[in-house]
Amino acid sequence: MKMECYDYDQWRYCIKTIRVKSIERILDIAIALNKDKIYIQLIPCKIVLSKRLLRYSIEASLEAHEHGIPIAKKMSMEILLRLLAKRQIRDALSAIRNLSSTEEEFWLVIVFKSNQVKINQIIENLKQHFHETSRCEGDPKVIKEVYN
């Protein structure tokens, strides 16, 4: 299953559902890529109501950063805040803290400037740390708890 990629202004973002082998390694790669303005976010499947809502959260984050009105300095955190409808980073992290440690299935989100061509290389580097999965379903009980 290929990543689904979308263009938004001068940005491009790709999303894919994955089953994580090594969350720590993926996060290490994400931190290293931040300096190149390539942002990676792992979002637990259970908290995503729909792919449409995820895409809307990503695009709202891109627009906020383009217009200089982000909630968070880091794009990956901005996406999480907007997805969870939170304004405070601590509230967003608190909402997913316990879930992230037990969750294996995630939405992998990669955001980068349209003119960057390294995306295939980045995906190849990440592939050894996850298995592909075709399903990623929100859990109504978890969603209700997270959004309260």
Short mmCIF file of N, CA and C in Angstrom, two decimals:
data_model
loop_
_atom_site.label_atom_id
_atom_site.label_comp_id
_atom_site.label_asym_id
_atom_site.label_seq_id
_atom_site.Cartn_x
_atom_site.Cartn_y
_atom_site.Cartn_z
N MET A 1 0.85 -1.18 0.00
CA MET A 1 0.00 0.00 0.00
C MET A 1 0.89 1.25 0.00
N LYS A 2 0.66 2.12 -0.95
CA LYS A 2 1.47 3.33 -1.06
C LYS A 2 0.95 4.40 -0.11
N MET A 3 1.83 5.36 0.13
CA MET A 3 1.40 6.53 0.91
C MET A 3 0.50 7.38 0.03
N GLU A 4 -0.49 7.98 0.65
CA GLU A 4 -1.34 8.93 -0.05
C GLU A 4 -0.72 10.30 0.16
N CYS A 5 -0.42 10.99 -0.94
CA CYS A 5 0.21 12.30 -0.83
C CYS A 5 -0.68 13.37 -1.44
N TYR A 6 -0.65 14.55 -0.82
CA TYR A 6 -1.50 15.65 -1.23
C TYR A 6 -0.67 16.93 -1.25
N ASP A 7 -1.02 17.83 -2.16
CA ASP A 7 -0.39 19.14 -2.23
C ASP A 7 -1.29 20.16 -1.57
N TYR A 8 -0.66 21.07 -0.84
CA TYR A 8 -1.39 22.17 -0.21
C TYR A 8 -0.48 23.40 -0.26
N ASP A 9 -0.82 24.35 -1.12
CA ASP A 9 0.03 25.52 -1.36
C ASP A 9 1.43 25.05 -1.71
N GLN A 10 2.44 25.54 -0.99
CA GLN A 10 3.82 25.14 -1.29
C GLN A 10 4.23 23.89 -0.52
N TRP A 11 3.30 23.30 0.19
CA TRP A 11 3.57 22.11 1.01
C TRP A 11 3.06 20.85 0.33
N ARG A 12 3.59 19.74 0.79
CA ARG A 12 3.10 18.43 0.39
C ARG A 12 3.04 17.61 1.68
N TYR A 13 2.01 16.81 1.81
CA TYR A 13 1.95 15.92 2.97
C TYR A 13 1.50 14.54 2.52
N CYS A 14 2.01 13.55 3.22
CA CYS A 14 1.71 12.17 2.92
C CYS A 14 1.21 11.49 4.19
N ILE A 15 0.22 10.61 4.04
CA ILE A 15 -0.32 9.88 5.18
C ILE A 15 -0.40 8.40 4.84
N LYS A 16 -0.28 7.60 5.88
CA LYS A 16 -0.30 6.15 5.70
C LYS A 16 -0.61 5.52 7.06
N THR A 17 -1.33 4.42 7.03
CA THR A 17 -1.58 3.68 8.27
C THR A 17 -0.51 2.62 8.42
N ILE A 18 0.04 2.53 9.64
CA ILE A 18 1.15 1.61 9.88
C ILE A 18 0.98 0.89 11.22
N ARG A 19 1.65 -0.23 11.35
CA ARG A 19 1.80 -0.93 12.63
C ARG A 19 3.28 -0.78 12.99
N VAL A 20 3.53 -0.13 14.11
CA VAL A 20 4.88 0.23 14.49
C VAL A 20 5.64 -0.93 15.13
N LYS A 21 6.90 -1.08 14.69
CA LYS A 21 7.82 -2.03 15.33
C LYS A 21 8.62 -1.30 16.39
N SER A 22 9.14 -0.11 16.03
CA SER A 22 10.00 0.64 16.93
C SER A 22 9.62 2.12 16.91
N ILE A 23 8.74 2.50 17.84
CA ILE A 23 8.30 3.90 17.89
C ILE A 23 9.47 4.83 18.22
N GLU A 24 10.38 4.35 19.08
CA GLU A 24 11.53 5.18 19.46
C GLU A 24 12.40 5.52 18.25
N ARG A 25 12.63 4.55 17.39
CA ARG A 25 13.47 4.77 16.21
C ARG A 25 12.80 5.74 15.24
N ILE A 26 11.50 5.60 15.05
CA ILE A 26 10.78 6.52 14.16
C ILE A 26 10.85 7.94 14.72
N LEU A 27 10.70 8.08 16.03
CA LEU A 27 10.78 9.41 16.65
C LEU A 27 12.19 9.99 16.54
N ASP A 28 13.21 9.14 16.64
CA ASP A 28 14.59 9.61 16.43
C ASP A 28 14.77 10.17 15.02
N ILE A 29 14.24 9.46 14.05
CA ILE A 29 14.32 9.92 12.65
C ILE A 29 13.56 11.23 12.50
N ALA A 30 12.39 11.32 13.12
CA ALA A 30 11.57 12.54 13.04
C ALA A 30 12.33 13.74 13.60
N ILE A 31 12.97 13.56 14.73
CA ILE A 31 13.74 14.65 15.35
C ILE A 31 14.88 15.09 14.44
N ALA A 32 15.57 14.13 13.85
CA ALA A 32 16.68 14.45 12.95
C ALA A 32 16.21 15.21 11.70
N LEU A 33 15.02 14.91 11.22
CA LEU A 33 14.52 15.55 10.00
C LEU A 33 13.93 16.93 10.23
N ASN A 34 13.60 17.26 11.48
CA ASN A 34 13.03 18.58 11.79
C ASN A 34 13.92 19.71 11.28
N LYS A 35 15.23 19.55 11.38
CA LYS A 35 16.15 20.62 10.94
C LYS A 35 16.03 20.89 9.44
N ASP A 36 15.60 19.89 8.68
CA ASP A 36 15.41 20.05 7.23
C ASP A 36 13.98 20.46 6.88
N LYS A 37 13.20 20.81 7.90
CA LYS A 37 11.80 21.19 7.73
C LYS A 37 10.99 20.06 7.08
N ILE A 38 11.30 18.86 7.53
CA ILE A 38 10.52 17.69 7.18
C ILE A 38 9.94 17.19 8.49
N TYR A 39 8.62 17.18 8.58
CA TYR A 39 7.97 16.91 9.86
C TYR A 39 7.25 15.57 9.81
N ILE A 40 7.49 14.77 10.84
CA ILE A 40 6.86 13.45 10.94
C ILE A 40 6.06 13.42 12.22
N GLN A 41 4.85 12.92 12.13
CA GLN A 41 4.00 12.77 13.30
C GLN A 41 3.37 11.38 13.27
N LEU A 42 3.35 10.73 14.41
CA LEU A 42 2.62 9.47 14.58
C LEU A 42 1.39 9.77 15.42
N ILE A 43 0.23 9.42 14.90
CA ILE A 43 -1.01 9.68 15.60
C ILE A 43 -1.73 8.35 15.81
N PRO A 44 -2.00 8.01 17.06
CA PRO A 44 -2.68 6.73 17.32
C PRO A 44 -4.00 6.63 16.55
N CYS A 45 -4.19 5.50 15.90
CA CYS A 45 -5.40 5.29 15.09
C CYS A 45 -6.68 5.50 15.90
N LYS A 46 -6.65 5.06 17.14
CA LYS A 46 -7.87 5.09 17.96
C LYS A 46 -8.43 6.48 18.18
N ILE A 47 -7.62 7.54 18.01
CA ILE A 47 -8.12 8.89 18.27
C ILE A 47 -8.53 9.63 17.01
N VAL A 48 -8.39 9.01 15.84
CA VAL A 48 -8.71 9.68 14.59
C VAL A 48 -10.10 9.24 14.13
N LEU A 49 -11.01 10.18 14.14
CA LEU A 49 -12.39 9.91 13.77
C LEU A 49 -12.50 9.52 12.29
N SER A 50 -11.76 10.22 11.44
CA SER A 50 -11.80 9.91 10.00
C SER A 50 -10.55 10.46 9.32
N LYS A 51 -10.26 9.91 8.16
CA LYS A 51 -9.14 10.41 7.37
C LYS A 51 -9.42 11.85 6.94
N ARG A 52 -10.64 12.16 6.69
CA ARG A 52 -11.02 13.52 6.29
C ARG A 52 -10.68 14.54 7.39
N LEU A 53 -10.98 14.18 8.63
CA LEU A 53 -10.66 15.06 9.76
C LEU A 53 -9.15 15.19 9.93
N LEU A 54 -8.43 14.11 9.74
CA LEU A 54 -6.97 14.15 9.82
C LEU A 54 -6.42 15.10 8.75
N ARG A 55 -6.89 14.96 7.52
CA ARG A 55 -6.43 15.84 6.44
C ARG A 55 -6.76 17.30 6.72
N TYR A 56 -7.95 17.55 7.25
CA TYR A 56 -8.33 18.91 7.59
C TYR A 56 -7.39 19.50 8.65
N SER A 57 -7.05 18.70 9.66
CA SER A 57 -6.14 19.15 10.73
C SER A 57 -4.76 19.47 10.17
N ILE A 58 -4.29 18.65 9.25
CA ILE A 58 -2.98 18.89 8.63
C ILE A 58 -3.03 20.19 7.83
N GLU A 59 -4.05 20.36 7.01
CA GLU A 59 -4.14 21.55 6.16
C GLU A 59 -4.35 22.83 6.98
N ALA A 60 -5.10 22.74 8.08
CA ALA A 60 -5.26 23.91 8.96
C ALA A 60 -3.93 24.27 9.60
N SER A 61 -3.13 23.26 9.93
CA SER A 61 -1.80 23.49 10.52
C SER A 61 -0.88 24.16 9.51
N LEU A 62 -0.90 23.69 8.28
CA LEU A 62 -0.07 24.27 7.22
C LEU A 62 -0.46 25.72 6.99
N GLU A 63 -1.75 25.98 6.94
CA GLU A 63 -2.22 27.34 6.71
C GLU A 63 -1.82 28.26 7.87
N ALA A 64 -1.94 27.78 9.09
CA ALA A 64 -1.56 28.59 10.26
C ALA A 64 -0.08 28.94 10.22
N HIS A 65 0.75 27.98 9.87
CA HIS A 65 2.20 28.25 9.79
C HIS A 65 2.53 29.20 8.64
N GLU A 66 1.84 29.05 7.53
CA GLU A 66 2.08 29.94 6.38
C GLU A 66 1.72 31.38 6.71
N HIS A 67 0.67 31.57 7.51
CA HIS A 67 0.20 32.92 7.83
C HIS A 67 0.76 33.44 9.15
N GLY A 68 1.69 32.70 9.75
CA GLY A 68 2.34 33.16 10.97
C GLY A 68 1.46 33.15 12.21
N ILE A 69 0.44 32.27 12.23
CA ILE A 69 -0.46 32.23 13.39
C ILE A 69 -0.61 30.80 13.95
N PRO A 70 0.50 30.11 14.09
CA PRO A 70 0.40 28.74 14.63
C PRO A 70 0.13 28.74 16.13
N ILE A 71 -0.40 27.65 16.62
CA ILE A 71 -0.57 27.45 18.06
C ILE A 71 0.77 26.98 18.63
N ALA A 72 1.46 26.10 17.90
CA ALA A 72 2.73 25.52 18.34
C ALA A 72 3.85 25.91 17.38
N LYS A 73 5.07 25.91 17.87
CA LYS A 73 6.22 26.22 17.02
C LYS A 73 6.51 25.09 16.04
N LYS A 74 6.33 23.85 16.50
CA LYS A 74 6.65 22.68 15.67
C LYS A 74 5.40 22.21 14.93
N MET A 75 5.58 21.97 13.63
CA MET A 75 4.47 21.54 12.79
C MET A 75 3.82 20.25 13.30
N SER A 76 4.63 19.29 13.72
CA SER A 76 4.07 18.01 14.17
C SER A 76 3.16 18.22 15.38
N MET A 77 3.53 19.11 16.28
CA MET A 77 2.68 19.39 17.45
C MET A 77 1.44 20.17 17.04
N GLU A 78 1.61 21.07 16.08
CA GLU A 78 0.47 21.84 15.56
C GLU A 78 -0.62 20.90 15.03
N ILE A 79 -0.21 19.88 14.29
CA ILE A 79 -1.16 18.92 13.73
C ILE A 79 -1.91 18.21 14.85
N LEU A 80 -1.19 17.77 15.86
CA LEU A 80 -1.82 17.07 16.99
C LEU A 80 -2.80 17.98 17.73
N LEU A 81 -2.38 19.22 17.99
CA LEU A 81 -3.26 20.16 18.68
C LEU A 81 -4.55 20.40 17.91
N ARG A 82 -4.42 20.60 16.62
CA ARG A 82 -5.62 20.87 15.82
C ARG A 82 -6.50 19.63 15.69
N LEU A 83 -5.90 18.47 15.57
CA LEU A 83 -6.67 17.24 15.50
C LEU A 83 -7.48 17.02 16.78
N LEU A 84 -6.87 17.29 17.92
CA LEU A 84 -7.52 17.07 19.21
C LEU A 84 -8.34 18.27 19.68
N ALA A 85 -8.34 19.34 18.89
CA ALA A 85 -9.07 20.56 19.24
C ALA A 85 -8.61 21.09 20.60
N LYS A 86 -7.30 21.12 20.79
CA LYS A 86 -6.70 21.62 22.03
C LYS A 86 -5.88 22.86 21.71
N ARG A 87 -5.70 23.71 22.71
CA ARG A 87 -4.86 24.90 22.56
C ARG A 87 -3.56 24.78 23.34
N GLN A 88 -3.54 23.89 24.32
CA GLN A 88 -2.37 23.73 25.17
C GLN A 88 -1.67 22.41 24.86
N ILE A 89 -0.36 22.46 24.68
CA ILE A 89 0.42 21.26 24.38
C ILE A 89 0.27 20.24 25.50
N ARG A 90 0.32 20.69 26.74
CA ARG A 90 0.22 19.74 27.86
C ARG A 90 -1.12 19.00 27.84
N ASP A 91 -2.19 19.68 27.41
CA ASP A 91 -3.50 19.02 27.34
C ASP A 91 -3.51 17.94 26.25
N ALA A 92 -2.90 18.24 25.11
CA ALA A 92 -2.85 17.27 24.01
C ALA A 92 -2.01 16.06 24.40
N LEU A 93 -0.85 16.32 25.00
CA LEU A 93 0.02 15.21 25.40
C LEU A 93 -0.63 14.37 26.49
N SER A 94 -1.29 15.02 27.40
CA SER A 94 -1.99 14.31 28.47
C SER A 94 -3.09 13.42 27.91
N ALA A 95 -3.78 13.92 26.89
CA ALA A 95 -4.89 13.17 26.29
C ALA A 95 -4.43 11.88 25.62
N ILE A 96 -3.20 11.87 25.09
CA ILE A 96 -2.74 10.69 24.37
C ILE A 96 -1.62 9.92 25.07
N ARG A 97 -1.12 10.44 26.18
CA ARG A 97 0.05 9.85 26.84
C ARG A 97 -0.10 8.35 27.07
N ASN A 98 -1.13 7.93 27.76
CA ASN A 98 -1.30 6.51 28.07
C ASN A 98 -1.59 5.69 26.82
N LEU A 99 -2.31 6.27 25.91
CA LEU A 99 -2.68 5.57 24.69
C LEU A 99 -1.46 5.28 23.81
N SER A 100 -0.56 6.23 23.67
CA SER A 100 0.59 6.08 22.79
C SER A 100 1.53 4.96 23.23
N SER A 101 1.60 4.72 24.52
CA SER A 101 2.52 3.69 25.01
C SER A 101 2.01 2.28 24.72
N THR A 102 0.70 2.13 24.54
CA THR A 102 0.15 0.79 24.29
C THR A 102 -0.29 0.59 22.84
N GLU A 103 -0.43 1.65 22.12
CA GLU A 103 -0.92 1.58 20.74
C GLU A 103 0.15 1.06 19.80
N GLU A 104 -0.26 0.27 18.84
CA GLU A 104 0.67 -0.22 17.83
C GLU A 104 0.34 0.32 16.45
N GLU A 105 -0.92 0.69 16.23
CA GLU A 105 -1.32 1.18 14.92
C GLU A 105 -1.46 2.70 14.94
N PHE A 106 -0.84 3.31 13.94
CA PHE A 106 -0.78 4.76 13.88
C PHE A 106 -1.05 5.25 12.47
N TRP A 107 -1.43 6.51 12.39
CA TRP A 107 -1.36 7.25 11.14
C TRP A 107 0.03 7.85 11.12
N LEU A 108 0.77 7.58 10.08
CA LEU A 108 2.07 8.21 9.86
C LEU A 108 1.82 9.42 8.97
N VAL A 109 2.22 10.59 9.44
CA VAL A 109 2.04 11.83 8.70
C VAL A 109 3.42 12.40 8.43
N ILE A 110 3.71 12.71 7.17
CA ILE A 110 4.97 13.35 6.79
C ILE A 110 4.62 14.63 6.04
N VAL A 111 5.16 15.75 6.51
CA VAL A 111 4.88 17.06 5.91
C VAL A 111 6.21 17.67 5.48
N PHE A 112 6.24 18.23 4.27
CA PHE A 112 7.47 18.82 3.75
C PHE A 112 7.14 19.82 2.66
N LYS A 113 8.12 20.65 2.34
CA LYS A 113 7.93 21.61 1.25
C LYS A 113 7.85 20.85 -0.07
N SER A 114 7.02 21.32 -0.97
CA SER A 114 6.78 20.63 -2.25
C SER A 114 8.04 20.37 -3.04
N ASN A 115 9.02 21.26 -2.93
CA ASN A 115 10.22 21.13 -3.75
C ASN A 115 11.25 20.15 -3.19
N GLN A 116 10.96 19.54 -2.06
CA GLN A 116 11.89 18.54 -1.50
C GLN A 116 11.61 17.20 -2.15
N VAL A 117 12.66 16.55 -2.61
CA VAL A 117 12.49 15.29 -3.33
C VAL A 117 12.96 14.08 -2.53
N LYS A 118 13.30 14.27 -1.28
CA LYS A 118 13.82 13.20 -0.45
C LYS A 118 12.75 12.26 0.09
N ILE A 119 11.50 12.46 -0.23
CA ILE A 119 10.43 11.71 0.42
C ILE A 119 10.58 10.20 0.24
N ASN A 120 10.96 9.74 -0.94
CA ASN A 120 11.12 8.30 -1.14
C ASN A 120 12.23 7.73 -0.27
N GLN A 121 13.31 8.47 -0.13
CA GLN A 121 14.42 8.06 0.73
C GLN A 121 13.97 8.02 2.20
N ILE A 122 13.21 9.01 2.61
CA ILE A 122 12.72 9.06 3.99
C ILE A 122 11.82 7.86 4.27
N ILE A 123 10.92 7.57 3.35
CA ILE A 123 10.02 6.42 3.52
C ILE A 123 10.82 5.12 3.59
N GLU A 124 11.83 5.00 2.76
CA GLU A 124 12.67 3.79 2.81
C GLU A 124 13.37 3.65 4.16
N ASN A 125 13.87 4.77 4.71
CA ASN A 125 14.51 4.73 6.02
C ASN A 125 13.53 4.35 7.13
N LEU A 126 12.30 4.79 6.98
CA LEU A 126 11.29 4.49 8.00
C LEU A 126 10.74 3.07 7.90
N LYS A 127 10.70 2.52 6.69
CA LYS A 127 10.05 1.22 6.45
C LYS A 127 10.54 0.09 7.34
N GLN A 128 11.81 0.11 7.70
CA GLN A 128 12.32 -0.97 8.54
C GLN A 128 11.75 -0.92 9.96
N HIS A 129 11.07 0.17 10.30
CA HIS A 129 10.55 0.33 11.66
C HIS A 129 9.03 0.19 11.75
N PHE A 130 8.39 -0.20 10.65
CA PHE A 130 6.95 -0.43 10.71
C PHE A 130 6.52 -1.47 9.69
N HIS A 131 5.32 -2.01 9.92
CA HIS A 131 4.65 -2.88 8.96
C HIS A 131 3.50 -2.08 8.38
N GLU A 132 3.19 -2.34 7.14
CA GLU A 132 2.04 -1.67 6.54
C GLU A 132 0.76 -2.32 7.05
N THR A 133 -0.27 -1.51 7.19
CA THR A 133 -1.59 -2.02 7.55
C THR A 133 -2.62 -1.24 6.74
N SER A 134 -3.67 -1.88 6.38
CA SER A 134 -4.66 -1.21 5.53
C SER A 134 -5.80 -0.60 6.34
N ARG A 135 -5.88 -0.96 7.61
CA ARG A 135 -6.99 -0.46 8.43
C ARG A 135 -6.46 0.38 9.57
N CYS A 136 -7.20 1.40 9.84
CA CYS A 136 -6.87 2.27 10.95
C CYS A 136 -8.18 2.88 11.40
N GLU A 137 -8.76 2.33 12.44
CA GLU A 137 -10.09 2.76 12.84
C GLU A 137 -10.07 3.50 14.16
N GLY A 138 -10.85 4.56 14.20
CA GLY A 138 -11.03 5.27 15.45
C GLY A 138 -11.89 4.44 16.39
N ASP A 139 -11.66 4.57 17.67
CA ASP A 139 -12.43 3.87 18.69
C ASP A 139 -13.34 4.90 19.36
N PRO A 140 -14.67 4.80 19.15
CA PRO A 140 -15.58 5.82 19.69
C PRO A 140 -15.41 6.08 21.19
N LYS A 141 -15.15 5.05 21.96
CA LYS A 141 -14.97 5.22 23.40
C LYS A 141 -13.71 6.06 23.69
N VAL A 142 -12.62 5.73 23.00
CA VAL A 142 -11.36 6.46 23.19
C VAL A 142 -11.50 7.89 22.68
N ILE A 143 -12.14 8.06 21.53
CA ILE A 143 -12.33 9.39 20.96
C ILE A 143 -13.12 10.27 21.92
N LYS A 144 -14.18 9.74 22.49
CA LYS A 144 -14.99 10.50 23.44
C LYS A 144 -14.15 10.92 24.64
N GLU A 145 -13.34 10.01 25.13
CA GLU A 145 -12.48 10.30 26.30
C GLU A 145 -11.44 11.36 25.96
N VAL A 146 -10.81 11.25 24.79
CA VAL A 146 -9.75 12.18 24.40
C VAL A 146 -10.30 13.59 24.13
N TYR A 147 -11.48 13.68 23.54
CA TYR A 147 -12.03 14.98 23.17
C TYR A 147 -12.76 15.67 24.30
N ASN A 148 -12.93 15.00 25.43
CA ASN A 148 -13.58 15.65 26.59
C ASN A 148 -12.63 16.53 27.34
#
